[in-house]
PDB file of C-alpha atoms in Angstrom:
ATOM      1  CA  MET A 799       0.000   0.000   0.000  1.00 53.00           C
ATOM      2  CA  LYS A 800       2.766   2.410   0.990  1.00 55.00           C
ATOM      3  CA  LYS A 801       4.703   1.519  -2.164  1.00 61.00           C
ATOM      4  CA  SER A 802       1.615   2.194  -4.342  1.00 55.00           C
ATOM      5  CA  ILE A 803       1.074   5.619  -2.764  1.00 51.00           C
ATOM      6  CA  LEU A 804       4.742   6.545  -3.277  1.00 49.00           C
ATOM      7  CA  THR A 805       4.593   5.367  -6.895  1.00 53.00           C
ATOM      8  CA  LEU A 806       1.404   7.374  -7.514  1.00 46.00           C
ATOM      9  CA  LEU A 807       2.914  10.454  -5.853  1.00 44.00           C
ATOM     10  CA  GLY A 808       6.070  10.084  -7.953  1.00 49.00           C
ATOM     11  CA  LEU A 809       4.044   9.828 -11.166  1.00 43.00           C
ATOM     12  CA  LEU A 810       2.020  12.932 -10.239  1.00 41.00           C
ATOM     13  CA  LEU A 811       5.186  14.931  -9.523  1.00 41.00           C
ATOM     14  CA  TYR A 812       6.740  13.745 -12.774  1.00 45.00           C
ATOM     15  CA  ALA A 813       3.607  14.709 -14.738  1.00 42.00           C
ATOM     16  CA  ALA A 814       3.509  18.147 -13.100  1.00 43.00           C
ATOM     17  CA  ALA A 815       7.171  18.832 -13.921  1.00 43.00           C
ATOM     18  CA  ALA A 816       7.012  17.633 -17.542  1.00 45.00           C
ATOM     19  CA  PRO A 817       5.377  20.788 -19.061  1.00 44.00           C
ATOM     20  CA  ALA A 818       7.981  23.004 -17.398  1.00 44.00           C
ATOM     21  CA  GLN A 819      10.668  21.311 -19.479  1.00 44.00           C
ATOM     22  CA  ALA A 820       8.912  21.686 -22.824  1.00 43.00           C
ATOM     23  CA  THR A 821      10.842  23.677 -25.416  1.00 45.00           C
ATOM     24  CA  LYS A 822       9.962  25.247 -28.738  1.00 46.00           C
ATOM     25  CA  ALA A 823      10.337  23.197 -31.863  1.00 43.00           C
ATOM     26  CA  THR A 824      13.590  24.114 -33.600  1.00 42.00           C
ATOM     27  CA  ALA A 825      11.973  24.400 -37.020  1.00 41.00           C
ATOM     28  CA  SER A 826       9.482  27.074 -36.021  1.00 48.00           C
ATOM     29  CA  GLY A 827       9.672  30.705 -34.979  1.00 53.00           C
ATOM     30  CA  PRO A 828       7.201  32.870 -33.136  1.00 58.00           C
ATOM     31  CA  GLY A 829       5.046  33.435 -36.257  1.00 72.00           C
ATOM     32  CA  MET A 830       2.259  35.992 -35.836  1.00 87.00           C
ATOM     33  CA  TYR A 831       2.169  37.790 -32.504  1.00 88.00           C
ATOM     34  CA  THR A 832       1.279  41.122 -30.895  1.00 94.00           C
ATOM     35  CA  THR A 833       2.893  42.876 -27.940  1.00 94.00           C
ATOM     36  CA  VAL A 834       1.809  45.935 -25.966  1.00 98.00           C
ATOM     37  CA  GLY A 835       4.367  47.973 -24.050  1.00 98.00           C
ATOM     38  CA  ILE A 836       5.269  51.093 -22.146  1.00 98.00           C
ATOM     39  CA  ALA A 837       8.575  52.949 -22.167  1.00 98.00           C
ATOM     40  CA  GLY A 838      10.249  55.995 -20.717  1.00 98.00           C
ATOM     41  CA  SER A 839      11.597  58.437 -23.317  1.00 98.00           C
ATOM     42  CA  TRP A 840      14.216  61.218 -23.400  1.00 98.00           C
ATOM     43  CA  TYR A 841      14.380  63.526 -26.425  1.00 97.00           C
ATOM     44  CA  ARG A 842      16.454  66.507 -27.459  1.00 96.00           C
ATOM     45  CA  SER A 843      14.192  69.007 -29.224  1.00 92.00           C
ATOM     46  CA  ASP A 844      15.416  71.367 -31.929  1.00 86.00           C
ATOM     47  CA  TYR A 845      12.926  73.936 -30.731  1.00 88.00           C
ATOM     48  CA  GLY A 846      14.477  75.796 -27.796  1.00 83.00           C
ATOM     49  CA  ASN A 847      17.194  73.147 -27.338  1.00 85.00           C
ATOM     50  CA  SER A 848      15.048  71.491 -24.676  1.00 89.00           C
ATOM     51  CA  ASN A 849      15.464  68.051 -23.133  1.00 95.00           C
ATOM     52  CA  LEU A 850      11.972  66.561 -23.019  1.00 96.00           C
ATOM     53  CA  TYR A 851      10.884  63.513 -21.003  1.00 96.00           C
ATOM     54  CA  GLY A 852       7.761  61.402 -20.912  1.00 98.00           C
ATOM     55  CA  PRO A 853       6.066  58.040 -21.388  1.00 98.00           C
ATOM     56  CA  THR A 854       5.598  56.113 -24.617  1.00 98.00           C
ATOM     57  CA  ILE A 855       2.931  53.500 -25.271  1.00 98.00           C
ATOM     58  CA  TYR A 856       3.581  51.125 -28.158  1.00 98.00           C
ATOM     59  CA  VAL A 857       2.065  48.122 -29.932  1.00 98.00           C
ATOM     60  CA  ASP A 858       4.018  45.734 -32.157  1.00 96.00           C
ATOM     61  CA  ALA A 859       1.978  43.502 -34.479  1.00 95.00           C
ATOM     62  CA  HIS A 860       4.127  40.972 -36.329  1.00 91.00           C
ATOM     63  CA  PHE A 861       2.625  39.228 -39.363  1.00 90.00           C
ATOM     64  CA  HIS A 862       5.744  37.149 -39.917  1.00 86.00           C
ATOM     65  CA  ARG A 863       8.577  36.286 -37.557  1.00 80.00           C
ATOM     66  CA  TYR A 864      10.637  39.222 -38.896  1.00 90.00           C
ATOM     67  CA  VAL A 865       8.154  41.735 -40.393  1.00 95.00           C
ATOM     68  CA  GLY A 866       5.386  43.719 -38.732  1.00 95.00           C
ATOM     69  CA  LEU A 867       3.936  47.103 -37.808  1.00 97.00           C
ATOM     70  CA  GLU A 868       4.734  49.300 -34.831  1.00 98.00           C
ATOM     71  CA  GLY A 869       2.381  51.957 -33.547  1.00 98.00           C
ATOM     72  CA  GLU A 870       3.466  54.357 -30.823  1.00 98.00           C
ATOM     73  CA  ALA A 871       2.141  57.313 -28.898  1.00 98.00           C
ATOM     74  CA  ARG A 872       4.822  59.419 -27.180  1.00 98.00           C
ATOM     75  CA  PHE A 873       3.958  62.145 -24.670  1.00 98.00           C
ATOM     76  CA  LEU A 874       6.971  64.398 -24.005  1.00 97.00           C
ATOM     77  CA  ARG A 875       5.415  66.557 -21.309  1.00 95.00           C
ATOM     78  CA  TRP A 876       8.253  67.302 -18.884  1.00 95.00           C
ATOM     79  CA  GLY A 877      11.540  69.176 -19.021  1.00 91.00           C
ATOM     80  CA  GLY A 878      10.579  71.660 -21.726  1.00 86.00           C
ATOM     81  CA  LYS A 879      11.506  75.311 -21.247  1.00 86.00           C
ATOM     82  CA  GLN A 880       8.512  77.577 -20.571  1.00 89.00           C
ATOM     83  CA  GLY A 881       6.044  74.701 -20.995  1.00 89.00           C
ATOM     84  CA  ILE A 882       7.149  73.291 -24.369  1.00 92.00           C
ATOM     85  CA  GLN A 883       5.557  69.899 -25.049  1.00 94.00           C
ATOM     86  CA  GLN A 884       5.786  67.511 -28.001  1.00 96.00           C
ATOM     87  CA  ASN A 885       3.563  64.496 -28.633  1.00 97.00           C
ATOM     88  CA  THR A 886       3.782  62.047 -31.534  1.00 98.00           C
ATOM     89  CA  TYR A 887       1.326  59.443 -32.817  1.00 99.00           C
ATOM     90  CA  LEU A 888       3.155  57.235 -35.313  1.00 98.00           C
ATOM     91  CA  ILE A 889       2.733  53.933 -37.168  1.00 99.00           C
ATOM     92  CA  GLY A 890       4.934  52.135 -39.661  1.00 98.00           C
ATOM     93  CA  PRO A 891       6.849  49.029 -40.683  1.00 98.00           C
ATOM     94  CA  ARG A 892       9.234  47.251 -38.339  1.00 97.00           C
ATOM     95  CA  VAL A 893      11.776  44.597 -39.366  1.00 97.00           C
ATOM     96  CA  SER A 894      13.490  42.345 -36.808  1.00 93.00           C
ATOM     97  CA  PHE A 895      16.736  40.534 -37.565  1.00 91.00           C
ATOM     98  CA  LYS A 896      16.284  37.538 -35.233  1.00 85.00           C
ATOM     99  CA  PRO A 897      13.174  35.631 -34.143  1.00 76.00           C
ATOM    100  CA  GLU A 898      14.049  35.378 -30.419  1.00 80.00           C
ATOM    101  CA  GLY A 899      16.638  36.101 -27.687  1.00 89.00           C
ATOM    102  CA  TRP A 900      18.483  39.384 -28.335  1.00 94.00           C
ATOM    103  CA  VAL A 901      16.454  40.946 -31.157  1.00 94.00           C
ATOM    104  CA  PRO A 902      17.817  43.953 -33.108  1.00 97.00           C
ATOM    105  CA  TYR A 903      15.287  45.810 -35.285  1.00 97.00           C
ATOM    106  CA  VAL A 904      14.763  48.826 -37.543  1.00 98.00           C
ATOM    107  CA  LYS A 905      11.559  50.796 -38.079  1.00 98.00           C
ATOM    108  CA  MET A 906      10.143  53.667 -40.137  1.00 98.00           C
ATOM    109  CA  PRO A 907       6.991  55.066 -38.530  1.00 98.00           C
ATOM    110  CA  VAL A 908       5.214  58.166 -39.828  1.00 99.00           C
ATOM    111  CA  GLY A 909       2.282  60.128 -38.481  1.00 98.00           C
ATOM    112  CA  LEU A 910       1.183  63.165 -36.511  1.00 98.00           C
ATOM    113  CA  GLY A 911       3.231  65.362 -34.192  1.00 97.00           C
ATOM    114  CA  THR A 912       1.736  68.002 -31.930  1.00 97.00           C
ATOM    115  CA  MET A 913       3.649  70.899 -30.435  1.00 94.00           C
ATOM    116  CA  ARG A 914       2.721  73.137 -27.518  1.00 94.00           C
ATOM    117  CA  PHE A 915       4.705  76.341 -27.806  1.00 92.00           C
ATOM    118  CA  PRO A 916       6.269  78.277 -24.879  1.00 90.00           C
ATOM    119  CA  TYR A 917       4.007  80.035 -22.414  1.00 88.00           C
ATOM    120  CA  GLY A 918       0.982  78.376 -24.036  1.00 84.00           C
ATOM    121  CA  TYR A 919       1.097  80.872 -26.944  1.00 90.00           C
ATOM    122  CA  GLY A 920      -0.104  78.275 -29.416  1.00 91.00           C
ATOM    123  CA  ASN A 921      -0.330  74.707 -30.581  1.00 94.00           C
ATOM    124  CA  GLY A 922       0.464  73.092 -33.904  1.00 95.00           C
ATOM    125  CA  GLN A 923       0.006  69.780 -35.686  1.00 97.00           C
ATOM    126  CA  TYR A 924       2.621  68.507 -38.131  1.00 97.00           C
ATOM    127  CA  PHE A 925       3.569  65.512 -40.268  1.00 98.00           C
ATOM    128  CA  VAL A 926       6.416  63.470 -38.687  1.00 98.00           C
ATOM    129  CA  MET A 927       8.791  60.799 -40.040  1.00 98.00           C
ATOM    130  CA  ALA A 928      10.852  58.909 -37.466  1.00 98.00           C
ATOM    131  CA  PRO A 929      13.388  56.348 -38.708  1.00 98.00           C
ATOM    132  CA  GLY A 930      14.745  54.328 -35.827  1.00 98.00           C
ATOM    133  CA  ALA A 931      16.395  51.174 -34.555  1.00 98.00           C
ATOM    134  CA  GLY A 932      16.626  49.289 -31.321  1.00 98.00           C
ATOM    135  CA  LEU A 933      17.407  46.161 -29.360  1.00 98.00           C
ATOM    136  CA  GLU A 934      15.039  43.972 -27.351  1.00 96.00           C
ATOM    137  CA  LYS A 935      15.688  41.004 -25.073  1.00 95.00           C
ATOM    138  CA  TRP A 936      12.936  38.397 -25.078  1.00 90.00           C
ATOM    139  CA  ILE A 937      12.489  36.554 -21.798  1.00 91.00           C
ATOM    140  CA  SER A 938       9.967  34.264 -20.079  1.00 81.00           C
ATOM    141  CA  ASN A 939       9.361  31.985 -23.081  1.00 79.00           C
ATOM    142  CA  ASP A 940       9.247  35.072 -25.355  1.00 78.00           C
ATOM    143  CA  ASN A 941       6.170  36.480 -23.579  1.00 90.00           C
ATOM    144  CA  ILE A 942       8.021  39.442 -22.045  1.00 94.00           C
ATOM    145  CA  HIS A 943      10.162  41.743 -24.180  1.00 94.00           C
ATOM    146  CA  ILE A 944      12.604  44.135 -22.515  1.00 96.00           C
ATOM    147  CA  ARG A 945      13.195  47.100 -24.821  1.00 97.00           C
ATOM    148  CA  VAL A 946      16.833  47.711 -23.939  1.00 98.00           C
ATOM    149  CA  VAL A 947      17.122  50.721 -26.228  1.00 98.00           C
ATOM    150  CA  ASP A 948      15.048  52.323 -28.981  1.00 98.00           C
ATOM    151  CA  VAL A 949      16.619  55.238 -30.878  1.00 98.00           C
ATOM    152  CA  GLU A 950      14.684  57.598 -33.163  1.00 98.00           C
ATOM    153  CA  TYR A 951      15.667  60.534 -35.329  1.00 98.00           C
ATOM    154  CA  GLN A 952      12.456  62.431 -36.058  1.00 97.00           C
ATOM    155  CA  VAL A 953      11.940  64.793 -38.986  1.00 98.00           C
ATOM    156  CA  TRP A 954       9.113  67.361 -38.831  1.00 97.00           C
ATOM    157  CA  PRO A 955       9.412  68.742 -42.429  1.00 96.00           C
ATOM    158  CA  GLN A 956       6.422  71.108 -42.256  1.00 93.00           C
ATOM    159  CA  PHE A 957       7.205  72.684 -38.883  1.00 93.00           C
ATOM    160  CA  THR A 958       6.207  76.358 -38.671  1.00 89.00           C
ATOM    161  CA  PHE A 959       9.781  77.683 -38.299  1.00 89.00           C
ATOM    162  CA  GLY A 960      11.530  75.302 -40.719  1.00 91.00           C
ATOM    163  CA  THR A 961      12.245  71.586 -40.534  1.00 95.00           C
ATOM    164  CA  MET A 962      12.656  70.368 -36.954  1.00 95.00           C
ATOM    165  CA  LYS A 963      14.773  67.261 -36.214  1.00 96.00           C
ATOM    166  CA  PRO A 964      14.455  66.056 -32.623  1.00 96.00           C
ATOM    167  CA  TYR A 965      16.163  62.809 -31.619  1.00 97.00           C
ATOM    168  CA  GLY A 966      15.912  60.587 -28.599  1.00 98.00           C
ATOM    169  CA  ILE A 967      16.004  57.237 -26.868  1.00 98.00           C
ATOM    170  CA  SER A 968      13.477  55.096 -25.039  1.00 98.00           C
ATOM    171  CA  THR A 969      13.632  52.021 -22.836  1.00 98.00           C
ATOM    172  CA  GLY A 970      10.761  49.900 -21.598  1.00 98.00           C
ATOM    173  CA  ILE A 971       8.926  46.591 -21.390  1.00 98.00           C
ATOM    174  CA  SER A 972       6.206  44.897 -23.425  1.00 97.00           C
ATOM    175  CA  PHE A 973       4.029  41.853 -22.955  1.00 96.00           C
ATOM    176  CA  ARG A 974       2.818  39.420 -25.575  1.00 92.00           C
ATOM    177  CA  VAL A 975      -0.974  39.576 -25.767  1.00 92.00           C
ATOM    178  CA  TRP A 976      -1.558  37.344 -28.774  1.00 82.00           C
TER     179      TRP A 976
END
């Protein structure tokens, strides 16, 4: 009786531990997936030579293991001289160079930029292009992505006082939702 209980207990423990040792098939990559993330951003603005800080929310939707779309909303609300603020709402292609582990990528989002001028004198909306690149580390069975660094060089070609070219970096974390 005691031997049967020990055997049953051993089988239950073995069965419980088996899924923890499962690995991905070597012939397949992550395929289609979507992640949602948040990052902290630091940017150097051409307008007033201000250092602007704020959060970024982003979504990466990959249609293939290497190719997808990235959408981001960046809210640079702090650090601007006399109340300068810049927000961007961008979407565009993203190409990764590895399917897992340390994942370098490039991107080319375009979209809308909004500017709040000093002392609240006015606001403007402008077209923005933002080529960029970055590096992510995928952990926890590729369900958590640490955005080690994301670098962007923005171009606001229709800015009121001539082309503006802010640049900056972000770092954050995203979670696989699908």
